[in-house]
Short mmCIF file of C-alpha atoms and ligand atoms in Angstrom, two decimals:
data_model
loop_
_atom_site.label_atom_id
_atom_site.label_comp_id
_atom_site.label_asym_id
_atom_site.label_seq_id
_atom_site.Cartn_x
_atom_site.Cartn_y
_atom_site.Cartn_z
CA MET A 1 30.87 1.04 11.14
CA ARG A 2 29.29 -0.29 14.29
CA ILE A 3 26.34 -2.69 14.50
CA VAL A 4 24.14 -1.31 17.23
CA GLU A 5 21.45 -3.94 17.17
CA GLN A 6 20.78 -7.18 15.34
CA ARG A 7 17.73 -9.41 15.50
CA GLU A 8 17.86 -12.68 13.63
CA LEU A 9 14.36 -13.75 12.65
CA THR A 10 14.69 -17.38 11.76
CA HIS A 11 12.06 -19.31 9.92
CA ASP A 12 11.37 -22.90 9.02
CA GLN A 13 10.72 -24.34 5.63
CA PRO A 14 6.96 -24.95 5.45
CA ALA A 15 6.01 -28.60 5.25
CA ASP A 16 4.06 -28.20 2.00
CA GLN A 17 6.83 -26.42 0.08
CA PRO A 18 7.45 -28.51 -3.04
CA ALA A 19 11.00 -29.79 -2.71
CA ASP A 20 11.71 -29.72 -6.44
CA ALA A 21 10.15 -26.31 -7.15
CA ALA A 22 12.38 -24.10 -9.29
CA PRO A 23 13.38 -21.02 -7.28
CA SER A 24 11.57 -17.89 -8.35
CA PRO A 25 13.86 -15.29 -9.99
CA TRP A 26 12.24 -12.86 -7.55
CA LEU A 27 13.62 -14.83 -4.58
CA THR A 28 17.17 -15.24 -5.82
CA GLY A 29 20.11 -13.05 -6.85
CA ALA A 30 19.50 -9.37 -6.14
CA TRP A 31 15.97 -10.17 -4.90
CA GLU A 32 16.96 -12.89 -2.41
CA PRO A 33 15.25 -12.05 0.89
CA ILE A 34 17.15 -11.37 4.10
CA HIS A 35 16.12 -12.66 7.50
CA ASP A 36 17.22 -10.16 10.08
CA GLU A 37 16.66 -6.61 11.23
CA ILE A 38 19.69 -4.54 12.13
CA VAL A 39 20.70 -1.05 13.15
CA ALA A 40 24.20 0.14 12.28
CA GLY A 41 25.86 3.51 12.88
CA ASP A 42 29.04 5.33 11.79
CA LEU A 43 28.86 3.92 8.28
CA ALA A 44 31.93 4.26 6.09
CA VAL A 45 31.54 6.80 3.31
CA THR A 46 33.42 7.29 0.06
CA GLY A 47 33.35 10.97 -0.88
CA VAL A 48 31.77 13.68 1.22
CA ILE A 49 28.11 13.88 2.17
CA PRO A 50 26.94 17.46 1.56
CA PRO A 51 25.87 19.08 4.84
CA GLN A 52 22.50 20.06 3.33
CA ILE A 53 21.58 16.36 3.23
CA ARG A 54 19.79 15.95 6.57
CA GLY A 55 17.02 13.42 6.66
CA ASP A 56 16.06 9.83 6.01
CA TYR A 57 16.09 7.95 2.73
CA VAL A 58 13.60 5.10 3.09
CA ARG A 59 12.95 2.46 0.47
CA ASN A 60 10.30 -0.25 0.48
CA GLY A 61 10.25 -3.67 -1.16
CA PRO A 62 9.03 -7.24 -0.87
CA ASN A 63 10.94 -9.49 1.52
CA PRO A 64 8.91 -12.59 2.44
CA ALA A 65 9.45 -13.48 6.10
CA PHE A 66 8.54 -17.11 5.39
CA ASP A 67 9.24 -19.19 2.34
CA PRO A 68 6.15 -18.84 0.14
CA PRO A 69 3.86 -21.87 0.25
CA GLY A 70 3.03 -21.65 -3.46
CA ARG A 71 4.23 -19.98 -6.64
CA TYR A 72 5.65 -16.64 -5.59
CA HIS A 73 4.72 -13.37 -7.24
CA ILE A 74 7.08 -10.41 -6.98
CA PHE A 75 4.24 -8.34 -5.49
CA ASP A 76 3.59 -10.86 -2.66
CA GLY A 77 6.46 -10.44 -0.20
CA ASP A 78 6.11 -8.81 3.20
CA GLY A 79 7.16 -5.18 3.04
CA MET A 80 10.61 -4.38 4.39
CA LEU A 81 11.79 -0.82 4.91
CA HIS A 82 15.48 -0.01 4.49
CA GLY A 83 16.48 3.42 5.75
CA VAL A 84 19.66 5.48 5.81
CA ARG A 85 19.66 8.47 8.17
CA PHE A 86 21.90 11.46 7.56
CA GLU A 87 22.49 13.45 10.71
CA ASP A 88 25.40 15.41 12.16
CA GLY A 89 27.58 14.48 9.20
CA GLN A 90 27.15 10.75 9.79
CA ALA A 91 25.09 8.02 8.19
CA SER A 92 23.32 5.15 9.91
CA TYR A 93 21.25 2.28 8.53
CA ARG A 94 18.33 0.26 9.77
CA ASN A 95 15.85 -2.16 8.29
CA ARG A 96 12.48 -3.28 9.60
CA TRP A 97 9.69 -5.46 8.30
CA VAL A 98 6.30 -3.83 8.07
CA ASP A 99 4.65 -5.58 11.00
CA SER A 100 1.28 -6.28 9.42
CA ALA A 101 -1.57 -8.11 11.15
CA GLY A 102 -1.14 -10.92 8.62
CA LEU A 103 2.58 -11.26 9.31
CA ARG A 104 1.97 -11.21 13.07
CA ALA A 105 -0.49 -14.09 12.67
CA GLU A 106 2.04 -15.98 10.57
CA ARG A 107 4.78 -15.47 13.16
CA ARG A 108 2.45 -16.83 15.85
CA ALA A 109 1.67 -19.82 13.63
CA GLY A 110 5.34 -20.31 12.78
CA GLY A 111 4.70 -20.44 9.03
CA PRO A 112 2.90 -18.85 6.11
CA LEU A 113 -0.89 -18.57 6.19
CA TYR A 114 -1.40 -16.53 3.04
CA GLY A 115 -0.86 -17.42 -0.60
CA GLY A 116 -0.29 -14.74 -3.20
CA LEU A 117 -1.26 -13.38 -6.60
CA ASN A 118 -0.08 -16.51 -8.41
CA GLU A 119 -1.64 -18.94 -5.97
CA PHE A 120 -4.24 -17.44 -3.69
CA ARG A 121 -4.98 -19.15 -0.36
CA MET A 122 -7.65 -18.06 2.05
CA PRO A 123 -6.15 -17.82 5.56
CA PRO A 124 -7.79 -19.66 8.48
CA GLN A 125 -11.08 -18.20 9.74
CA GLU A 126 -9.63 -16.66 12.90
CA VAL A 127 -6.87 -14.95 10.88
CA LEU A 128 -9.39 -13.77 8.30
CA ALA A 129 -11.27 -11.89 11.01
CA GLU A 130 -8.09 -10.29 12.31
CA ALA A 131 -6.11 -9.56 9.16
CA GLY A 132 -8.46 -9.97 6.18
CA PRO A 133 -8.33 -12.19 3.09
CA LEU A 134 -5.38 -10.33 1.59
CA LYS A 135 -2.26 -9.66 3.64
CA ASN A 136 -1.53 -5.94 3.80
CA THR A 137 2.17 -6.35 3.11
CA ALA A 138 2.50 -2.57 2.53
CA ASN A 139 5.51 -3.43 0.36
CA THR A 140 5.44 -0.93 -2.51
CA HIS A 141 6.15 2.68 -1.60
CA VAL A 142 6.56 5.13 1.26
CA TRP A 143 5.03 8.59 1.45
CA ARG A 144 4.81 11.24 4.14
CA HIS A 145 1.99 13.72 4.60
CA ALA A 146 1.05 15.96 7.52
CA GLY A 147 3.72 14.38 9.67
CA ARG A 148 2.61 10.78 9.12
CA ALA A 149 4.74 8.35 7.11
CA PHE A 150 2.93 5.59 5.26
CA ALA A 151 4.01 2.28 3.76
CA LEU A 152 1.70 1.60 0.84
CA LEU A 153 0.22 -1.35 -1.03
CA GLU A 154 -2.32 -0.45 -3.68
CA ALA A 155 -4.86 -3.12 -2.67
CA THR A 156 -5.23 -2.04 0.95
CA ARG A 157 -5.19 0.82 3.43
CA PRO A 158 -1.97 2.72 4.17
CA THR A 159 0.18 1.49 7.06
CA GLU A 160 1.67 4.20 9.24
CA PHE A 161 5.23 3.88 10.53
CA ASP A 162 7.61 6.07 12.50
CA LEU A 163 10.97 7.23 11.21
CA ASP A 164 12.74 4.51 13.18
CA LEU A 165 10.76 2.30 10.76
CA ASN A 166 8.57 0.80 13.48
CA THR A 167 5.05 -0.05 12.35
CA ILE A 168 2.29 2.00 14.00
CA GLY A 169 -0.63 0.36 12.18
CA GLU A 170 -3.17 0.76 9.41
CA TYR A 171 -4.50 4.27 8.93
CA ASP A 172 -7.94 5.21 7.62
CA PHE A 173 -7.98 9.03 7.81
CA ASP A 174 -10.12 9.08 10.96
CA GLY A 175 -12.49 6.50 9.55
CA LEU A 176 -13.15 8.48 6.37
CA LEU A 177 -11.13 6.45 3.86
CA GLN A 178 -13.31 3.94 2.05
CA GLY A 179 -11.42 1.27 0.17
CA PRO A 180 -7.70 1.04 -0.59
CA MET A 181 -5.13 3.75 -1.29
CA THR A 182 -2.81 3.70 -4.28
CA ALA A 183 0.89 3.19 -3.64
CA HIS A 184 1.52 6.25 -5.86
CA PRO A 185 -0.09 9.29 -4.23
CA LYS A 186 1.05 12.78 -5.21
CA THR A 187 1.65 15.86 -3.11
CA ASP A 188 0.85 19.21 -4.71
CA PRO A 189 3.94 21.27 -3.86
CA GLU A 190 1.98 24.54 -4.16
CA THR A 191 -1.12 23.71 -2.11
CA GLY A 192 0.28 21.01 0.17
CA GLU A 193 -2.64 18.71 -0.66
CA LEU A 194 -2.23 14.93 -0.80
CA ILE A 195 -3.98 13.64 -3.91
CA PHE A 196 -4.64 9.95 -4.40
CA PHE A 197 -7.09 7.30 -5.52
CA GLY A 198 -7.93 3.73 -4.69
CA TYR A 199 -9.09 1.00 -7.03
CA SER A 200 -11.24 -1.90 -6.06
CA PRO A 201 -12.65 -5.09 -7.59
CA PHE A 202 -16.10 -3.89 -6.51
CA PRO A 203 -18.05 -0.82 -7.68
CA PRO A 204 -17.20 1.98 -7.60
CA PHE A 205 -14.04 0.68 -9.18
CA ILE A 206 -12.16 3.90 -8.35
CA ARG A 207 -12.45 6.49 -5.62
CA TYR A 208 -10.58 9.77 -5.96
CA HIS A 209 -9.41 11.42 -2.73
CA VAL A 210 -7.81 14.63 -1.54
CA ALA A 211 -6.40 15.24 1.94
CA ASP A 212 -5.70 18.83 2.96
CA PRO A 213 -2.26 19.94 4.22
CA ALA A 214 -3.30 19.08 7.78
CA GLY A 215 -4.07 15.51 6.72
CA ARG A 216 -7.89 15.74 6.79
CA LEU A 217 -9.62 13.78 4.05
CA VAL A 218 -11.70 16.53 2.44
CA THR A 219 -12.68 15.01 -0.93
CA SER A 220 -13.74 11.47 -1.80
CA VAL A 221 -15.46 10.96 -5.14
CA PRO A 222 -16.47 7.68 -6.82
CA ILE A 223 -15.40 7.37 -10.47
CA ASP A 224 -17.33 5.13 -12.84
CA LEU A 225 -15.46 2.56 -14.92
CA PRO A 226 -16.93 -0.18 -17.11
CA ARG A 227 -14.97 -2.84 -15.26
CA ALA A 228 -12.45 -3.35 -12.48
CA VAL A 229 -8.90 -2.82 -13.70
CA MET A 230 -5.47 -2.69 -12.14
CA MET A 231 -4.48 0.97 -11.96
CA HIS A 232 -0.98 1.24 -10.53
CA ASP A 233 -0.28 4.95 -10.91
CA PHE A 234 -1.94 8.17 -12.02
CA ALA A 235 -0.90 11.72 -12.85
CA VAL A 236 -1.62 15.08 -11.29
CA SER A 237 -1.01 18.53 -12.76
CA ARG A 238 -1.74 21.89 -11.19
CA ASP A 239 -5.34 21.81 -12.47
CA HIS A 240 -6.07 18.20 -13.45
CA VAL A 241 -6.01 14.57 -12.37
CA VAL A 242 -5.31 11.91 -15.01
CA PHE A 243 -6.51 8.30 -14.70
CA PHE A 244 -5.41 5.31 -16.80
CA ASP A 245 -8.20 2.87 -17.63
CA LEU A 246 -6.03 0.17 -19.21
CA PRO A 247 -7.20 -3.34 -20.08
CA ALA A 248 -5.50 -5.21 -17.19
CA VAL A 249 -8.79 -6.56 -15.90
CA PHE A 250 -8.99 -7.36 -12.21
CA ASP A 251 -11.07 -10.44 -11.43
CA VAL A 252 -11.24 -11.24 -7.73
CA LYS A 253 -13.46 -14.30 -8.29
CA ALA A 254 -10.86 -15.85 -10.58
CA LEU A 255 -8.11 -14.99 -8.08
CA VAL A 256 -9.91 -16.75 -5.23
CA GLU A 257 -10.50 -19.76 -7.50
CA GLY A 258 -6.76 -19.99 -8.11
CA LYS A 259 -6.89 -18.61 -11.65
CA PRO A 260 -5.10 -15.47 -12.88
CA GLY A 261 -6.67 -12.58 -10.98
CA ILE A 262 -5.41 -10.00 -13.47
CA ARG A 263 -5.85 -10.65 -17.20
CA TRP A 264 -4.73 -8.63 -20.20
CA GLU A 265 -7.86 -8.08 -22.34
CA PRO A 266 -6.83 -5.68 -25.14
CA GLU A 267 -10.24 -5.96 -26.80
CA HIS A 268 -11.44 -3.35 -24.30
CA GLY A 269 -9.01 -0.75 -25.64
CA ALA A 270 -7.46 1.84 -23.35
CA ARG A 271 -8.61 5.21 -22.08
CA ILE A 272 -6.93 8.14 -20.41
CA GLY A 273 -9.31 10.18 -18.27
CA VAL A 274 -8.91 13.81 -17.20
CA LEU A 275 -10.73 15.33 -14.22
CA ARG A 276 -10.61 18.99 -13.24
CA ARG A 277 -9.29 19.23 -9.69
CA SER A 278 -11.52 22.23 -8.97
CA GLU A 279 -14.62 20.26 -10.00
CA PRO A 280 -14.04 16.75 -8.67
CA THR A 281 -17.68 15.68 -9.07
CA SER A 282 -17.81 16.71 -12.74
CA PRO A 283 -17.61 13.95 -15.37
CA VAL A 284 -14.20 12.56 -16.26
CA ARG A 285 -13.20 13.46 -19.83
CA TRP A 286 -12.05 10.20 -21.44
CA PHE A 287 -9.65 9.92 -24.38
CA GLU A 288 -9.90 6.61 -26.28
CA MET A 289 -6.58 4.99 -27.18
CA GLU A 290 -5.10 1.86 -28.67
CA PRO A 291 -4.29 -0.63 -25.89
CA PHE A 292 -1.07 0.02 -24.01
CA TRP A 293 0.32 -0.50 -20.54
CA MET A 294 2.29 1.59 -18.13
CA PHE A 295 3.15 1.10 -14.48
CA HIS A 296 4.68 4.49 -13.74
CA VAL A 297 4.14 8.16 -14.50
CA LEU A 298 7.04 10.59 -14.62
CA ASN A 299 5.01 13.80 -14.30
CA ALA A 300 2.18 15.84 -15.78
CA HIS A 301 1.62 19.54 -16.42
CA ASP A 302 -0.96 21.87 -17.92
CA ASP A 303 -0.22 23.63 -21.19
CA GLY A 304 -3.04 25.92 -22.29
CA ASP A 305 -6.05 23.72 -23.03
CA ALA A 306 -3.95 20.56 -22.88
CA VAL A 307 -2.60 18.26 -20.21
CA VAL A 308 0.81 16.78 -20.96
CA VAL A 309 1.72 13.48 -19.30
CA GLU A 310 4.99 11.56 -19.44
CA ALA A 311 5.21 7.92 -18.42
CA CYS A 312 7.15 4.70 -19.08
CA ARG A 313 4.90 2.91 -21.54
CA THR A 314 4.88 -0.47 -23.26
CA THR A 315 2.44 -2.27 -25.55
CA LYS A 316 0.90 -4.69 -23.06
CA LEU A 317 0.95 -5.73 -19.43
CA ASN A 318 4.55 -6.59 -18.57
CA ALA A 319 3.89 -8.53 -15.41
CA GLU A 320 2.80 -12.14 -15.16
CA PHE A 321 -0.14 -13.24 -13.02
CA GLY A 322 -0.07 -16.99 -13.36
CA GLU A 323 -1.26 -17.17 -16.98
CA GLU A 324 -0.08 -20.25 -18.81
CA ASP A 325 0.15 -18.39 -22.13
CA PHE A 326 1.89 -15.24 -20.85
CA GLU A 327 3.90 -13.50 -23.55
CA PRO A 328 6.45 -10.94 -22.38
CA ALA A 329 5.96 -7.33 -23.43
CA PRO A 330 8.73 -5.16 -24.84
CA PRO A 331 10.48 -3.14 -22.12
CA PRO A 332 8.82 0.22 -21.37
CA THR A 333 10.20 3.45 -22.77
CA LEU A 334 9.47 7.08 -21.94
CA HIS A 335 6.40 8.41 -23.78
CA ARG A 336 4.56 11.69 -23.78
CA TRP A 337 0.85 12.21 -24.32
CA ARG A 338 -0.78 15.53 -25.03
CA LEU A 339 -4.46 15.49 -24.14
CA ASP A 340 -6.22 18.48 -25.70
CA LEU A 341 -9.32 19.28 -23.69
CA ALA A 342 -10.56 21.84 -26.23
CA SER A 343 -10.37 19.69 -29.36
CA GLY A 344 -10.60 16.22 -27.79
CA ALA A 345 -7.45 15.21 -29.68
CA VAL A 346 -4.71 13.13 -28.14
CA SER A 347 -1.18 12.88 -29.50
CA GLU A 348 1.57 10.58 -28.41
CA GLU A 349 5.32 10.57 -28.90
CA GLN A 350 8.14 8.34 -27.79
CA VAL A 351 10.61 10.52 -25.91
CA ASP A 352 13.38 7.92 -25.84
CA ASP A 353 13.79 4.41 -27.21
CA ARG A 354 15.97 3.08 -24.39
CA PRO A 355 14.23 0.84 -21.84
CA THR A 356 13.59 2.71 -18.60
CA ASP A 357 11.24 2.58 -15.64
CA PHE A 358 10.98 3.94 -12.09
CA PRO A 359 10.64 7.53 -13.40
CA ARG A 360 10.87 10.37 -10.87
CA VAL A 361 11.05 14.15 -10.81
CA ASN A 362 12.00 16.69 -8.19
CA ASP A 363 8.74 16.34 -6.25
CA ASP A 364 8.95 19.95 -5.11
CA LEU A 365 7.96 20.67 -8.74
CA ALA A 366 5.47 17.82 -9.20
CA GLY A 367 2.57 18.72 -11.47
CA LEU A 368 4.48 21.62 -13.00
CA ASN A 369 6.37 21.90 -16.27
CA THR A 370 9.59 20.41 -14.93
CA ARG A 371 12.57 20.56 -17.19
CA TYR A 372 14.22 17.42 -15.83
CA GLY A 373 13.12 13.89 -15.16
CA TYR A 374 15.03 10.81 -14.04
CA ALA A 375 14.49 7.10 -14.68
CA GLY A 376 16.31 3.84 -14.15
CA HIS A 377 17.96 2.40 -17.24
CA THR A 378 18.91 -1.22 -17.65
CA ARG A 379 21.76 -3.37 -18.90
CA ARG A 380 19.28 -6.14 -19.59
CA TRP A 381 15.53 -6.46 -19.67
CA ASP A 382 14.28 -9.74 -21.01
CA ASP A 383 12.10 -12.65 -20.03
CA GLY A 384 11.62 -12.22 -16.31
CA SER A 385 15.00 -10.61 -15.74
CA VAL A 386 15.66 -6.91 -15.29
CA GLU A 387 18.91 -5.31 -14.18
CA PHE A 388 18.81 -1.59 -13.51
CA SER A 389 22.35 -0.42 -14.18
CA GLY A 390 22.12 3.35 -13.85
CA ILE A 391 20.04 6.52 -13.90
CA THR A 392 19.13 8.49 -17.03
CA LYS A 393 18.46 12.21 -16.67
CA TYR A 394 16.07 13.59 -19.25
CA ASP A 395 16.08 17.23 -20.29
CA LEU A 396 12.40 17.28 -21.22
CA HIS A 397 12.59 20.79 -22.65
CA GLY A 398 15.80 20.35 -24.59
CA GLY A 399 15.14 16.80 -25.81
CA THR A 400 18.49 15.49 -24.59
CA SER A 401 19.63 13.14 -21.88
CA SER A 402 22.66 12.24 -19.83
CA ALA A 403 23.33 9.24 -17.65
CA HIS A 404 25.05 7.88 -14.60
CA ASP A 405 26.08 4.23 -14.64
CA PHE A 406 26.66 2.16 -11.53
CA GLY A 407 29.55 -0.32 -11.41
CA PRO A 408 29.63 -3.09 -14.03
CA ARG A 409 28.50 -5.74 -11.53
CA GLU A 410 26.01 -3.52 -9.72
CA VAL A 411 22.24 -3.52 -9.82
CA GLY A 412 20.17 -0.56 -8.65
CA GLY A 413 16.58 0.54 -8.86
CA GLU A 414 14.49 3.66 -8.51
CA ALA A 415 16.38 6.81 -7.58
CA ALA A 416 14.58 9.30 -5.34
CA PHE A 417 15.29 13.01 -5.81
CA VAL A 418 16.68 14.79 -2.74
CA PRO A 419 16.25 18.54 -3.22
CA ASP A 420 18.92 20.88 -1.93
CA PRO A 421 17.10 23.13 0.57
CA GLU A 422 19.53 25.95 -0.21
CA ARG A 423 18.97 26.06 -3.98
CA SER A 424 15.85 26.21 -6.12
CA ASP A 425 16.92 25.07 -9.59
CA ASP A 426 14.89 22.22 -11.03
CA ASP A 427 17.84 19.83 -10.75
CA ALA A 428 19.46 21.28 -7.63
CA GLY A 429 19.79 18.20 -5.50
CA TRP A 430 20.86 14.60 -5.49
CA LEU A 431 19.59 11.22 -6.58
CA MET A 432 19.73 8.37 -4.09
CA THR A 433 19.35 4.64 -4.64
CA TYR A 434 20.67 1.40 -3.21
CA VAL A 435 23.00 -0.58 -5.44
CA THR A 436 24.10 -4.17 -4.93
CA ASP A 437 27.28 -5.77 -6.21
CA LEU A 438 25.93 -9.13 -7.29
CA ALA A 439 29.28 -10.92 -7.09
CA ALA A 440 30.35 -9.49 -3.74
CA GLY A 441 26.86 -9.61 -2.22
CA SER A 442 27.30 -6.14 -0.73
CA SER A 443 25.29 -2.94 -1.08
CA ASP A 444 25.91 0.81 -1.03
CA LEU A 445 23.66 3.82 -1.01
CA VAL A 446 24.77 5.86 -4.01
CA ILE A 447 24.37 9.65 -3.98
CA VAL A 448 24.53 11.24 -7.44
CA ASP A 449 24.65 14.98 -8.09
CA ALA A 450 21.54 15.57 -10.21
CA GLN A 451 23.14 18.51 -12.05
CA THR A 452 26.33 16.77 -13.13
CA MET A 453 25.14 13.14 -12.87
CA GLU A 454 28.47 12.39 -11.23
CA GLN A 455 28.74 10.42 -8.01
CA THR A 456 28.86 12.68 -4.95
CA ALA A 457 29.31 10.00 -2.31
CA ARG A 458 28.68 6.38 -1.45
CA VAL A 459 27.54 5.10 1.91
CA HIS A 460 28.81 1.56 2.46
CA LEU A 461 26.06 -0.48 4.03
CA PRO A 462 26.60 -3.21 6.62
CA ARG A 463 24.63 -5.73 4.58
CA ARG A 464 23.20 -6.62 1.20
CA VAL A 465 19.95 -4.75 0.60
CA PRO A 466 17.68 -6.80 -1.67
CA SER A 467 16.23 -5.09 -4.72
CA GLY A 468 12.89 -3.44 -4.08
CA PHE A 469 10.33 -1.01 -5.39
CA HIS A 470 10.00 2.64 -4.37
CA GLY A 471 11.61 5.01 -1.89
CA ASN A 472 11.45 8.59 -0.76
CA TRP A 473 13.41 11.27 0.97
CA PHE A 474 12.05 12.49 4.29
CA ALA A 475 13.85 15.75 5.06
CA HIS A 476 14.34 16.37 8.76
CA GLY A 477 12.12 19.17 10.03
CA ALA A 478 9.56 18.65 7.25
CA GLN A 479 6.01 17.37 7.43
CA GLY A 480 5.93 15.99 3.90
CA ASN A 481 8.45 14.04 1.87
CA ASN A 482 10.91 16.68 0.86
CA ARG A 483 10.19 20.12 2.03
CA THR A 484 12.25 21.65 4.75
CA VAL A 485 9.65 24.37 5.31
CA GLY A 486 5.88 24.42 4.93
CA ILE A 487 4.30 21.10 4.07
FE1 FE2 B 1 5.09 1.40 -8.55
#
């Protein structure tokens, strides 16, 4: 291994940091931020990297550049991209902060100017004009479409970056994108369309968007909701879009006043809405449900008159937003809904009772009746502490599962599916995720064969990679996330 480049980005403790504040669990252990940007080549590998693996694995996550001035929320930190490039049989690593306008202003000021979801602070007037009231940390996901790679935060516009992980800047689809873009867009593998939505605290509370394979925003439709809600993910099948109107009410006035900006209000119930993709201006068909919460969808597909959706579901919002009376929710488990558009009936079943989240499929089959799905399973999930200890593979047709466990001291996260360009089976490919040995303070990129769920190889990284959120595989020669031809 050879370190090619290293930039130490030092920072000072802000003067108003309470000296006796208990450290946030999201700033310690596996989540402890790092303070430099490095490039390293010729990484040591255990096992053999299959020659079909040619591309970049890039994962996003929160990594505050400055110590937070108030109570930190896990969603607050500046986005940091960690990438491993596979090329010519070798692996290299680099990490870069998303260089947002807000972070640039903070670097100039030498300290934090923004608060967060637990303790909002309006930045100074001159920074407000330049970077807005909410810092676009772009810390949640990465997605590529029509040759542009985006770092995504659901409250703001996408931020474009190049594959050396340098920030290009915010992107607005040639001025056509109104409002934010979800961090969980979908690409239709058959049409090459990018399908997404944005939610807002102001009416219309949702806008639904489609960009064509060339990246032109061709559809933007407002969707009526009774109130502003946090909508983290959605589902797309070949013919339908599925929205989740769940009672996590978004209240920007309360947020600015320093109160919880997102409140769980189960009295509103929950609704799942289905929109025909071919008729985006037609009314959304809503299915009324008992209150529930889910952050992440596994996949959706059409089945006759029904839409089938699988997601990691729990009974109530399982994230805290500064409420004094917050009660933890049970860990999410994989559920399946069947939404019958002919009869109006909805049925629900629990697919598995083991706690899982970060569900993914082979995105070359997204929206279709995939046989296999993958999710992170945990060795513990309790009050404010989650340790992802492996990957569960679900056979959604057969009703069985198998699993890969990391080492006993290792913590992982979401695994992205890397399709084998030379094979077309549903599970022909690999799963990739960063794992950190908590005791040793070191990290590897683990590559798991998705058919056998056995480890194929490990790339030993030159540094600890903090836990994060979502990542993707950008195949070399492709214009989208995965595909080596076409989109
Ligand atoms: Fe997410």
